Short mmCIF file of C-alpha atoms in Angstrom, two decimals:
data_model
loop_
_atom_site.label_atom_id
_atom_site.label_comp_id
_atom_site.label_asym_id
_atom_site.label_seq_id
_atom_site.Cartn_x
_atom_site.Cartn_y
_atom_site.Cartn_z
CA MET A 1 -29.33 -5.42 -23.91
CA SER A 2 -30.83 -2.19 -22.67
CA ASN A 3 -27.69 -0.94 -20.87
CA GLY A 4 -29.92 1.08 -18.59
CA LYS A 5 -31.80 2.65 -21.49
CA LYS A 6 -35.44 3.50 -20.86
CA PHE A 7 -37.79 2.28 -23.57
CA LEU A 8 -40.98 4.12 -24.41
CA THR A 9 -44.09 1.98 -24.61
CA SER A 10 -46.97 4.43 -24.23
CA ARG A 11 -49.94 4.12 -26.55
CA ARG A 12 -49.63 7.76 -27.63
CA THR A 13 -45.98 7.53 -28.68
CA TYR A 14 -46.45 4.25 -30.50
CA GLU A 15 -49.66 5.13 -32.30
CA SER A 16 -48.32 8.45 -33.54
CA GLU A 17 -45.75 6.71 -35.76
CA ASN A 18 -47.50 3.40 -36.44
CA ASN A 19 -51.08 4.27 -37.30
CA HIS A 20 -50.86 2.11 -40.43
CA TRP A 21 -50.54 -0.96 -38.20
CA LEU A 22 -52.80 -0.19 -35.25
CA ALA A 23 -55.56 0.99 -37.55
CA GLY A 24 -55.73 -2.57 -38.85
CA GLY A 25 -55.17 -1.52 -42.43
CA GLY A 26 -54.36 -4.97 -43.77
CA GLU A 27 -51.28 -7.16 -43.94
CA LEU A 28 -47.90 -5.44 -43.87
CA SER A 29 -45.33 -6.17 -46.54
CA LYS A 30 -41.93 -7.49 -45.56
CA ASP A 31 -40.35 -4.07 -46.08
CA GLN A 32 -43.03 -2.40 -43.95
CA ARG A 33 -42.39 -4.88 -41.16
CA LEU A 34 -38.65 -4.29 -41.30
CA GLN A 35 -39.23 -0.53 -41.18
CA ASP A 36 -41.65 -0.90 -38.29
CA ILE A 37 -39.22 -3.04 -36.29
CA GLU A 38 -36.54 -0.41 -36.81
CA ALA A 39 -38.94 2.33 -35.71
CA LEU A 40 -39.74 0.40 -32.53
CA ALA A 41 -36.09 -0.16 -31.58
CA ASP A 42 -36.00 2.67 -29.01
CA ARG A 43 -39.39 1.76 -27.58
CA HIS A 44 -38.89 -1.77 -26.31
CA GLU A 45 -35.94 -4.03 -25.54
CA THR A 46 -37.29 -6.89 -27.65
CA ALA A 47 -37.65 -4.58 -30.65
CA ALA A 48 -34.11 -3.28 -30.09
CA ALA A 49 -32.72 -6.83 -30.00
CA LEU A 50 -34.67 -7.83 -33.12
CA ALA A 51 -33.64 -4.69 -35.01
CA THR A 52 -29.98 -5.26 -34.07
CA LEU A 53 -30.15 -8.87 -35.25
CA ILE A 54 -31.71 -7.88 -38.58
CA HIS A 55 -29.26 -5.04 -39.19
CA THR A 56 -26.08 -6.84 -38.12
CA ASP A 57 -26.57 -10.53 -38.87
CA GLY A 58 -29.32 -10.15 -41.45
CA ALA A 59 -27.61 -7.48 -43.58
CA GLY A 60 -30.79 -5.43 -43.20
CA SER A 61 -33.27 -8.20 -43.92
CA TRP A 62 -34.71 -11.44 -42.58
CA PRO A 63 -34.05 -14.22 -43.39
CA PRO A 64 -30.49 -12.90 -43.51
CA ARG A 65 -29.42 -11.64 -46.91
CA ALA A 66 -26.58 -13.73 -48.35
CA ASN A 67 -24.96 -12.56 -51.58
CA HIS A 68 -23.42 -15.65 -53.16
CA ASP A 69 -22.62 -13.92 -56.47
CA THR A 70 -18.83 -14.11 -56.40
CA SER A 71 -18.50 -11.44 -59.11
CA THR A 72 -19.43 -8.99 -56.34
CA TRP A 73 -17.04 -10.52 -53.78
CA PRO A 74 -13.59 -9.10 -53.03
CA GLU A 75 -11.23 -11.00 -55.31
CA ALA A 76 -9.29 -12.68 -52.47
CA LEU A 77 -12.42 -14.55 -51.33
CA ARG A 78 -13.46 -15.96 -54.69
CA PRO A 79 -11.24 -19.07 -54.75
CA TYR A 80 -13.09 -20.56 -51.77
CA LYS A 81 -16.38 -21.00 -53.61
CA GLU A 82 -14.57 -22.12 -56.78
CA ILE A 83 -12.75 -24.80 -54.78
CA TYR A 84 -15.93 -26.09 -53.16
CA LEU A 85 -17.70 -26.31 -56.51
CA GLU A 86 -14.73 -28.11 -58.08
CA LEU A 87 -14.56 -30.69 -55.28
CA ALA A 88 -18.30 -31.10 -54.70
CA PRO A 89 -18.75 -33.90 -57.28
CA LEU A 90 -16.13 -35.97 -55.42
CA ILE A 91 -18.04 -35.95 -52.11
CA PRO A 92 -21.07 -38.23 -52.76
CA LYS A 93 -20.76 -41.91 -53.64
CA GLU A 94 -23.57 -43.82 -55.31
CA THR A 95 -22.16 -47.14 -54.06
CA VAL A 96 -21.10 -47.06 -50.44
CA SER A 97 -18.03 -49.01 -49.41
CA LEU A 98 -18.06 -50.89 -46.11
CA ASP A 99 -14.28 -51.38 -46.25
CA ASP A 100 -12.50 -49.13 -43.74
CA GLU A 101 -9.26 -49.15 -45.73
CA VAL A 102 -10.99 -48.10 -48.93
CA ASN A 103 -12.84 -45.32 -47.14
CA THR A 104 -9.70 -44.12 -45.35
CA ALA A 105 -7.87 -43.89 -48.66
CA HIS A 106 -10.72 -41.87 -50.18
CA ILE A 107 -10.81 -39.47 -47.23
CA LEU A 108 -7.06 -38.90 -47.38
CA ASP A 109 -7.16 -38.37 -51.15
CA PHE A 110 -10.05 -35.90 -50.96
CA ARG A 111 -8.35 -33.88 -48.23
CA SER A 112 -5.08 -33.90 -50.15
CA GLN A 113 -6.85 -32.40 -53.18
CA PHE A 114 -8.58 -29.87 -50.94
CA ARG A 115 -5.28 -28.74 -49.41
CA ARG A 116 -3.66 -28.47 -52.84
CA LEU A 117 -6.42 -26.24 -54.18
CA LEU A 118 -6.42 -24.09 -51.03
CA ARG A 119 -2.86 -23.03 -51.86
CA ASN A 120 -4.51 -20.72 -54.41
CA VAL A 121 -5.94 -18.66 -51.54
CA ASP A 122 -4.04 -15.49 -50.62
CA LEU A 123 -4.65 -15.86 -46.88
CA ALA A 124 -2.98 -12.56 -46.00
CA LYS A 125 -5.47 -10.65 -48.17
CA VAL A 126 -8.38 -12.70 -46.79
CA LYS A 127 -7.34 -11.78 -43.25
CA GLN A 128 -7.09 -8.11 -44.22
CA LEU A 129 -10.70 -8.22 -45.37
CA LEU A 130 -11.85 -9.98 -42.20
CA GLU A 131 -9.98 -7.45 -40.08
CA ALA A 132 -11.66 -4.64 -42.04
CA ALA A 133 -15.03 -6.18 -41.17
CA ASP A 134 -13.96 -6.42 -37.52
CA ALA A 135 -13.21 -2.70 -37.68
CA GLY A 136 -16.67 -1.97 -39.06
CA GLN A 137 -15.55 -1.24 -42.62
CA TRP A 138 -18.59 -2.80 -44.24
CA ASP A 139 -18.03 -0.85 -47.44
CA VAL A 140 -14.93 -3.03 -47.94
CA PHE A 141 -16.63 -6.29 -46.96
CA PRO A 142 -20.42 -5.87 -47.30
CA ARG A 143 -22.56 -7.68 -44.75
CA ASP A 144 -24.46 -9.74 -47.31
CA VAL A 145 -21.16 -10.96 -48.78
CA TYR A 146 -19.87 -11.64 -45.25
CA ASN A 147 -22.92 -13.86 -44.63
CA ALA A 148 -22.34 -15.77 -47.87
CA PHE A 149 -18.67 -16.23 -47.02
CA TYR A 150 -19.66 -17.57 -43.58
CA CYS A 151 -21.77 -20.19 -45.35
CA CYS A 152 -18.96 -20.95 -47.81
CA ILE A 153 -16.37 -21.58 -45.10
CA ALA A 154 -18.83 -23.56 -42.94
CA SER A 155 -19.81 -25.77 -45.89
CA SER A 156 -16.15 -26.23 -46.83
CA ARG A 157 -15.24 -27.27 -43.29
CA HIS A 158 -18.04 -29.87 -43.23
CA ALA A 159 -16.89 -31.17 -46.61
CA TYR A 160 -13.33 -31.47 -45.31
CA ARG A 161 -14.53 -33.04 -42.02
CA TRP A 162 -16.40 -35.90 -43.71
CA ALA A 163 -14.79 -36.04 -47.17
CA THR A 164 -17.43 -38.50 -48.34
CA ILE A 165 -21.19 -38.89 -48.36
CA PRO A 166 -22.62 -41.12 -47.05
CA VAL A 167 -20.60 -40.50 -43.88
CA VAL A 168 -18.61 -43.63 -43.04
CA ARG A 169 -17.52 -45.28 -39.82
CA VAL A 170 -13.80 -44.43 -40.04
CA ALA A 171 -14.63 -40.73 -40.38
CA GLN A 172 -16.98 -40.90 -37.39
CA LEU A 173 -14.25 -42.43 -35.24
CA GLU A 174 -11.83 -39.64 -36.16
CA THR A 175 -12.27 -37.29 -33.22
CA ILE A 176 -9.51 -34.74 -33.96
CA VAL A 177 -9.29 -33.30 -37.47
CA ASP A 178 -6.30 -31.25 -38.63
CA PHE A 179 -7.85 -28.50 -40.74
CA PRO A 180 -5.87 -26.47 -43.28
CA ILE A 181 -4.98 -22.99 -42.07
CA GLN A 182 -7.05 -21.53 -44.95
CA LEU A 183 -10.17 -23.02 -43.31
CA GLU A 184 -9.09 -22.41 -39.71
CA GLU A 185 -8.12 -18.75 -39.64
CA PRO A 186 -11.16 -17.34 -41.48
CA TRP A 187 -13.40 -19.51 -39.28
CA SER A 188 -11.99 -17.95 -36.12
CA TYR A 189 -12.83 -14.44 -37.41
CA LEU A 190 -16.29 -15.46 -38.57
CA GLN A 191 -17.20 -17.29 -35.39
CA ARG A 192 -15.97 -14.40 -33.27
CA HIS A 193 -18.15 -11.99 -35.24
CA PHE A 194 -21.24 -14.17 -34.89
CA GLY A 195 -20.45 -15.07 -31.30
CA CYS A 196 -20.20 -18.87 -31.65
CA THR A 197 -17.40 -21.06 -30.29
CA SER A 198 -17.89 -24.38 -32.10
CA GLN A 199 -15.58 -25.95 -34.67
CA SER A 200 -18.78 -27.02 -36.43
CA GLY A 201 -21.15 -25.00 -38.53
CA ASN A 202 -24.65 -24.29 -37.26
CA ASN A 203 -28.22 -24.00 -38.45
CA MET A 204 -27.68 -20.43 -39.61
CA SER A 205 -24.30 -20.85 -41.32
CA ASN A 206 -25.01 -24.11 -43.16
CA LEU A 207 -28.74 -24.05 -43.84
CA VAL A 208 -30.40 -20.63 -43.68
CA LEU A 209 -27.49 -18.79 -45.32
CA ASN A 210 -27.20 -21.47 -48.00
CA PHE A 211 -29.88 -19.74 -50.08
CA ASP A 212 -29.03 -16.68 -52.10
CA ILE A 213 -30.99 -13.45 -52.35
CA SER A 214 -33.31 -15.01 -54.94
CA GLY A 215 -33.86 -18.13 -52.79
CA LYS A 216 -31.59 -20.41 -54.83
CA HIS A 217 -29.85 -23.29 -53.03
CA VAL A 218 -26.07 -22.82 -53.30
CA TYR A 219 -23.62 -25.28 -51.65
CA LYS A 220 -24.82 -28.73 -52.52
CA ILE A 221 -23.76 -31.99 -50.88
CA ASN A 222 -24.92 -34.42 -53.56
CA THR A 223 -23.77 -32.95 -56.87
CA GLY A 224 -24.36 -35.40 -59.71
CA MET A 225 -26.58 -37.77 -57.75
CA SER A 226 -30.13 -38.88 -58.57
CA GLU A 227 -33.06 -36.47 -58.56
CA SER A 228 -34.55 -38.05 -55.43
CA ILE A 229 -31.33 -37.38 -53.52
CA THR A 230 -30.69 -33.83 -54.76
CA SER A 231 -34.32 -32.75 -54.40
CA GLY A 232 -34.51 -34.30 -50.93
CA GLU A 233 -31.37 -32.46 -49.87
CA GLU A 234 -32.73 -29.12 -51.07
CA ALA A 235 -36.19 -29.70 -49.60
CA PHE A 236 -34.63 -30.39 -46.20
CA GLY A 237 -32.55 -27.21 -46.30
CA ARG A 238 -35.50 -25.14 -47.47
CA ILE A 239 -37.49 -26.08 -44.35
CA PHE A 240 -35.07 -24.07 -42.25
CA TYR A 241 -34.94 -21.13 -44.67
CA ASP A 242 -38.73 -20.95 -44.97
CA VAL A 243 -39.25 -21.13 -41.20
CA GLU A 244 -37.23 -17.92 -40.86
CA MET A 245 -38.88 -16.32 -43.90
CA LEU A 246 -42.35 -17.05 -42.50
CA GLY A 247 -41.11 -16.28 -38.99
CA LEU A 248 -40.53 -12.55 -39.54
CA PRO A 249 -44.22 -11.64 -38.97
CA VAL A 250 -44.20 -13.85 -35.85
CA TYR A 251 -41.15 -12.09 -34.37
CA HIS A 252 -42.77 -8.73 -35.15
CA ASP A 253 -46.12 -9.65 -33.62
CA MET A 254 -44.48 -11.10 -30.51
CA VAL A 255 -42.77 -7.74 -30.00
CA LEU A 256 -46.05 -5.89 -30.57
CA ALA A 257 -47.95 -8.20 -28.19
CA LEU A 258 -45.39 -7.60 -25.44
CA MET A 259 -45.55 -3.84 -26.01
CA ALA A 260 -49.34 -3.80 -25.99
CA PHE A 261 -49.48 -5.77 -22.75
CA ALA A 262 -46.86 -3.51 -21.16
CA ARG A 263 -48.98 -0.42 -21.81
CA GLY A 264 -52.16 -2.15 -20.64
CA ASP A 265 -53.76 -2.36 -24.09
CA LYS A 266 -55.25 -5.85 -23.81
CA SER A 267 -57.47 -5.54 -26.89
CA MET A 268 -54.46 -4.94 -29.16
CA CYS A 269 -52.51 -7.63 -27.35
CA ILE A 270 -55.28 -10.10 -28.21
CA LYS A 271 -55.09 -9.15 -31.90
CA TYR A 272 -51.34 -9.66 -32.05
CA MET A 273 -51.58 -12.95 -30.16
CA ALA A 274 -54.28 -14.20 -32.54
CA ARG A 275 -52.09 -13.27 -35.50
CA ILE A 276 -49.20 -15.28 -34.06
CA THR A 277 -51.46 -18.32 -33.76
CA ALA A 278 -52.71 -17.91 -37.33
CA GLN A 279 -49.21 -17.41 -38.75
CA LEU A 280 -47.94 -20.61 -37.15
CA ARG A 281 -50.08 -22.74 -39.45
CA PRO A 282 -48.30 -21.92 -42.76
CA LEU A 283 -44.97 -21.74 -40.95
CA LEU A 284 -45.27 -25.25 -39.53
CA ASN A 285 -46.58 -26.48 -42.86
CA SER A 286 -43.12 -25.81 -44.29
CA TYR A 287 -42.09 -28.82 -42.18
CA TYR A 288 -45.24 -30.93 -42.53
CA ASP A 289 -45.35 -30.53 -46.32
CA ARG A 290 -41.71 -31.56 -46.84
CA MET A 291 -40.62 -33.94 -44.11
CA HIS A 292 -42.31 -37.04 -45.49
CA ASP A 293 -41.33 -39.86 -47.81
CA GLN A 294 -42.81 -38.32 -50.97
CA ARG A 295 -40.67 -35.16 -50.69
CA ILE A 296 -37.63 -36.37 -48.72
CA SER A 297 -37.21 -40.07 -49.31
CA LEU A 298 -36.78 -42.22 -46.24
CA LYS A 299 -34.18 -44.19 -48.18
CA ILE A 300 -31.85 -41.24 -48.72
CA TRP A 301 -32.14 -38.78 -45.83
CA LEU A 302 -30.03 -40.54 -43.19
CA SER A 303 -27.16 -41.44 -45.50
CA TYR A 304 -27.16 -38.61 -48.04
CA VAL A 305 -28.43 -35.57 -46.10
CA GLN A 306 -28.22 -35.78 -42.32
CA GLY A 307 -24.65 -37.02 -41.95
CA PHE A 308 -23.01 -34.02 -43.63
CA PHE A 309 -24.40 -31.69 -40.94
CA ALA A 310 -22.98 -33.69 -38.03
CA TRP A 311 -19.55 -33.06 -36.49
CA GLY A 312 -18.45 -35.28 -33.57
CA ALA A 313 -14.89 -33.96 -33.42
CA GLY A 314 -12.94 -31.52 -31.29
CA PHE A 315 -9.60 -31.02 -29.55
CA LYS A 316 -7.71 -31.70 -26.34
CA ASP A 317 -7.46 -28.70 -24.03
CA ALA A 318 -4.42 -27.69 -21.97
CA SER A 319 -5.31 -30.21 -19.26
CA GLY A 320 -5.57 -33.05 -21.76
CA GLU A 321 -9.37 -33.21 -21.57
CA PHE A 322 -11.12 -33.88 -24.86
CA VAL A 323 -13.58 -31.14 -25.93
CA LYS A 324 -16.12 -32.47 -28.44
CA PHE A 325 -18.40 -30.37 -30.63
CA ASP A 326 -21.73 -31.49 -32.05
CA GLY A 327 -23.18 -30.39 -35.37
CA LEU A 328 -26.42 -28.86 -36.55
CA SER A 329 -29.71 -29.48 -34.82
CA GLY A 330 -33.30 -28.40 -35.29
CA ASN A 331 -33.07 -27.23 -31.69
CA GLN A 332 -30.89 -24.36 -32.94
CA VAL A 333 -33.76 -22.88 -34.97
CA LEU A 334 -34.23 -19.30 -33.78
CA LEU A 335 -37.99 -19.16 -34.29
CA PHE A 336 -38.65 -22.04 -31.89
CA GLN A 337 -36.17 -20.71 -29.36
CA CYS A 338 -37.98 -17.35 -29.41
CA LEU A 339 -41.43 -18.91 -29.16
CA ASP A 340 -40.34 -20.91 -26.12
CA ALA A 341 -38.96 -17.75 -24.52
CA PHE A 342 -42.13 -15.78 -25.35
CA LEU A 343 -44.21 -18.54 -23.75
CA GLY A 344 -42.02 -18.61 -20.65
CA LEU A 345 -40.71 -22.14 -21.33
CA GLU A 346 -37.22 -23.16 -20.28
CA PRO A 347 -34.77 -23.31 -23.22
CA TYR A 348 -34.06 -26.77 -24.56
CA LEU A 349 -30.39 -26.11 -25.30
CA SER A 350 -27.92 -25.79 -22.44
CA GLU A 351 -26.12 -22.48 -22.05
CA GLN A 352 -22.95 -24.12 -23.38
CA ASP A 353 -24.72 -25.45 -26.48
CA GLN A 354 -26.28 -22.06 -27.11
CA GLU A 355 -22.90 -20.33 -26.90
CA ARG A 356 -21.37 -22.89 -29.23
CA ASN A 357 -24.06 -23.05 -31.88
CA MET A 358 -26.39 -20.04 -31.69
CA PRO A 359 -25.12 -16.63 -32.83
CA SER A 360 -24.86 -14.17 -29.95
CA ARG A 361 -27.44 -11.71 -31.31
CA GLN A 362 -29.92 -14.57 -31.66
CA ARG A 363 -29.29 -15.47 -28.02
CA ALA A 364 -29.82 -11.83 -27.05
CA LEU A 365 -33.21 -11.80 -28.76
CA CYS A 366 -34.24 -14.98 -26.93
CA ARG A 367 -33.17 -13.47 -23.61
CA ALA A 368 -35.22 -10.34 -24.33
CA PHE A 369 -38.35 -12.38 -25.09
CA GLU A 370 -37.76 -14.42 -21.94
CA LYS A 371 -37.30 -11.28 -19.83
CA TYR A 372 -40.59 -9.72 -20.93
CA SER A 373 -42.68 -12.88 -21.15
CA PHE A 374 -45.93 -12.12 -19.32
CA ARG A 375 -47.71 -15.46 -19.53
CA ALA A 376 -46.78 -16.36 -15.94
CA LYS A 377 -48.23 -13.04 -14.76
CA LEU A 378 -51.71 -13.93 -15.94
CA SER A 379 -54.02 -15.25 -13.27
CA LYS A 380 -55.58 -18.69 -13.52
CA THR A 381 -58.80 -16.86 -12.75
CA PRO A 382 -58.79 -14.05 -15.36
CA LYS A 383 -59.58 -10.54 -14.14
CA ASP A 384 -61.72 -9.78 -17.18
CA GLU A 385 -62.84 -11.10 -20.55
CA ALA A 386 -59.82 -9.60 -22.33
CA GLU A 387 -57.36 -11.40 -20.05
CA ALA A 388 -59.29 -14.64 -20.56
CA GLN A 389 -58.91 -14.20 -24.32
CA ILE A 390 -55.17 -13.59 -24.01
CA ILE A 391 -54.84 -16.81 -22.00
CA LYS A 392 -56.84 -18.61 -24.68
CA GLU A 393 -54.46 -17.35 -27.37
CA PHE A 394 -51.46 -18.56 -25.36
CA ASP A 395 -53.15 -21.95 -25.13
CA ASN A 396 -53.73 -21.95 -28.90
CA ILE A 397 -50.04 -21.27 -29.57
CA ILE A 398 -49.05 -24.02 -27.14
CA LYS A 399 -51.41 -26.46 -28.89
CA ARG A 400 -49.81 -25.77 -32.26
CA ILE A 401 -46.30 -26.23 -30.90
CA ARG A 402 -47.27 -29.42 -29.06
CA LEU A 403 -48.79 -30.78 -32.26
CA PHE A 404 -45.59 -29.95 -34.13
CA ARG A 405 -43.37 -31.59 -31.50
CA THR A 406 -45.58 -34.69 -31.49
CA ALA A 407 -45.36 -34.96 -35.29
CA HIS A 408 -41.63 -34.32 -35.22
CA ARG A 409 -41.13 -37.06 -32.64
CA THR A 410 -42.88 -39.59 -34.88
CA ARG A 411 -41.17 -38.53 -38.10
CA ALA A 412 -37.72 -38.24 -36.54
CA LYS A 413 -37.87 -41.82 -35.28
CA THR A 414 -39.02 -43.03 -38.70
CA TYR A 415 -36.17 -41.30 -40.54
CA LEU A 416 -33.49 -42.18 -37.99
CA SER A 417 -34.44 -45.87 -37.94
CA GLN A 418 -33.56 -46.39 -41.62
CA PRO A 419 -30.65 -48.75 -42.35
CA ALA A 420 -27.20 -47.18 -42.80
CA PRO A 421 -24.69 -50.04 -42.55
CA GLU A 422 -21.77 -47.81 -43.54
CA ARG A 423 -21.91 -45.85 -40.30
CA LEU A 424 -22.48 -45.96 -36.57
CA PRO A 425 -25.73 -44.56 -35.12
CA MET A 426 -25.42 -40.78 -35.09
CA THR A 427 -27.49 -37.62 -35.16
CA ALA A 428 -26.16 -34.31 -36.43
CA GLY A 429 -26.95 -32.54 -33.17
CA LYS A 430 -25.75 -35.19 -30.71
CA SER A 431 -23.02 -36.96 -32.69
CA LEU A 432 -22.34 -40.65 -32.01
CA LEU A 433 -25.00 -42.49 -30.07
CA LYS A 434 -25.18 -45.98 -28.60
CA ALA A 435 -23.94 -48.76 -30.86
CA GLU A 436 -27.35 -50.48 -30.97
CA ILE A 437 -29.90 -48.48 -32.98
CA GLY A 438 -32.81 -49.43 -30.71
CA GLN A 439 -31.01 -48.02 -27.66
CA SER A 440 -30.09 -44.90 -29.60
CA LEU A 441 -33.67 -44.25 -30.66
CA GLN A 442 -34.90 -44.78 -27.11
CA PHE A 443 -32.29 -42.29 -25.88
CA LEU A 444 -33.47 -39.67 -28.41
CA ASP A 445 -37.14 -40.40 -27.78
CA GLU A 446 -36.67 -39.65 -24.10
CA PHE A 447 -35.33 -36.23 -25.02
CA MET A 448 -38.30 -35.51 -27.27
CA VAL A 449 -40.85 -36.83 -24.79
CA ARG A 450 -39.38 -34.66 -22.05
CA ARG A 451 -39.52 -31.56 -24.26
CA LEU A 452 -43.09 -32.35 -25.24
CA GLY A 453 -43.95 -32.65 -21.53
CA GLU A 454 -42.39 -29.23 -20.89
CA THR A 455 -44.45 -27.61 -23.66
CA VAL A 456 -47.43 -26.70 -21.49
#
């Protein structure tokens, strides 16, 4: 990330431009934090990586700004959203068929309608716009519109992949999907820009970017269904959006803590560390307060929400080997990836999974936090009271994350164990599992137990 650049981290240089923060003059607004991160970009590699992420992928804000108002979009892009909204009511089914032939016929009919409507897209003009973005012509294709279009294409591809909600067995067993060129070519541009290689969407494209600038939920899976289903769907998506919204102060304070430690200012490091711990409470509450039966019904989540975000399909490479892609996973959430890196914990996702499903500038930020993590440098026998307090704050952060992972383990098993006779056992992030649900849950529980054991 640094490309040999020397970053300035002295107390004098930092204080001279950031007295409003170091003086402890109260909570910073979102805009003040964004400005401060930008000001720090030439002073520390983590700040540079965070500022680059916010500017490039976030369209100057965080969570990323996504402009879903198609009246502001270039005209060639507008049919995509119109097509999704026209087809959306055909996706969910109140009564689920267990007949493979009936479900196959529905999938084929839905895709046929999708292909017919996609003929209204002027693909040549769409490609011109995407090539303009590749060339840095963001006045032609603004970044916030680009983000919204990424979400639109990702959502459309998942709709085409499954064609029906709840997801059904015949769709799960379909491992190679022939996508229309109108959904393939834009996806290749978008994924190249964001640095992902998967056929599937990801946490950022399908969940975080699926809220407009005002926070309104945009591409819905369950149009026309009951209130419990539609509200549960939105509540689930909003967990991921709110984690990033509430995560901005955490990213900022992690950068400031690393900078303070680097210049030997342990007292300021303690303050930033304590703020991280305090900010984790409302952030994690965005999960605790929603992921329960009263907000997201146990009866609906597995069939009407989770399945849409899976993938379980791929292609055969030149050697004839099948390459399978998985779908969205909570393990793709940037905030938790960065916290693990800051704490010096090994990443949960493999390098391949990161490259497939985490945007490249998010990966760069994680690598920067990992590079400058100083927890391992602290002695088990602290040199002074300040170092002992820093260790205590690290322990407090670890405790909060362990508590979250313990709660998630319990709730995940509860939600995943609900009956869904129309489908085979599957998670969004790991695709098809073992045929017997008990074996599948044991398999997943081992993953979660191992991660919990590593969170120390």
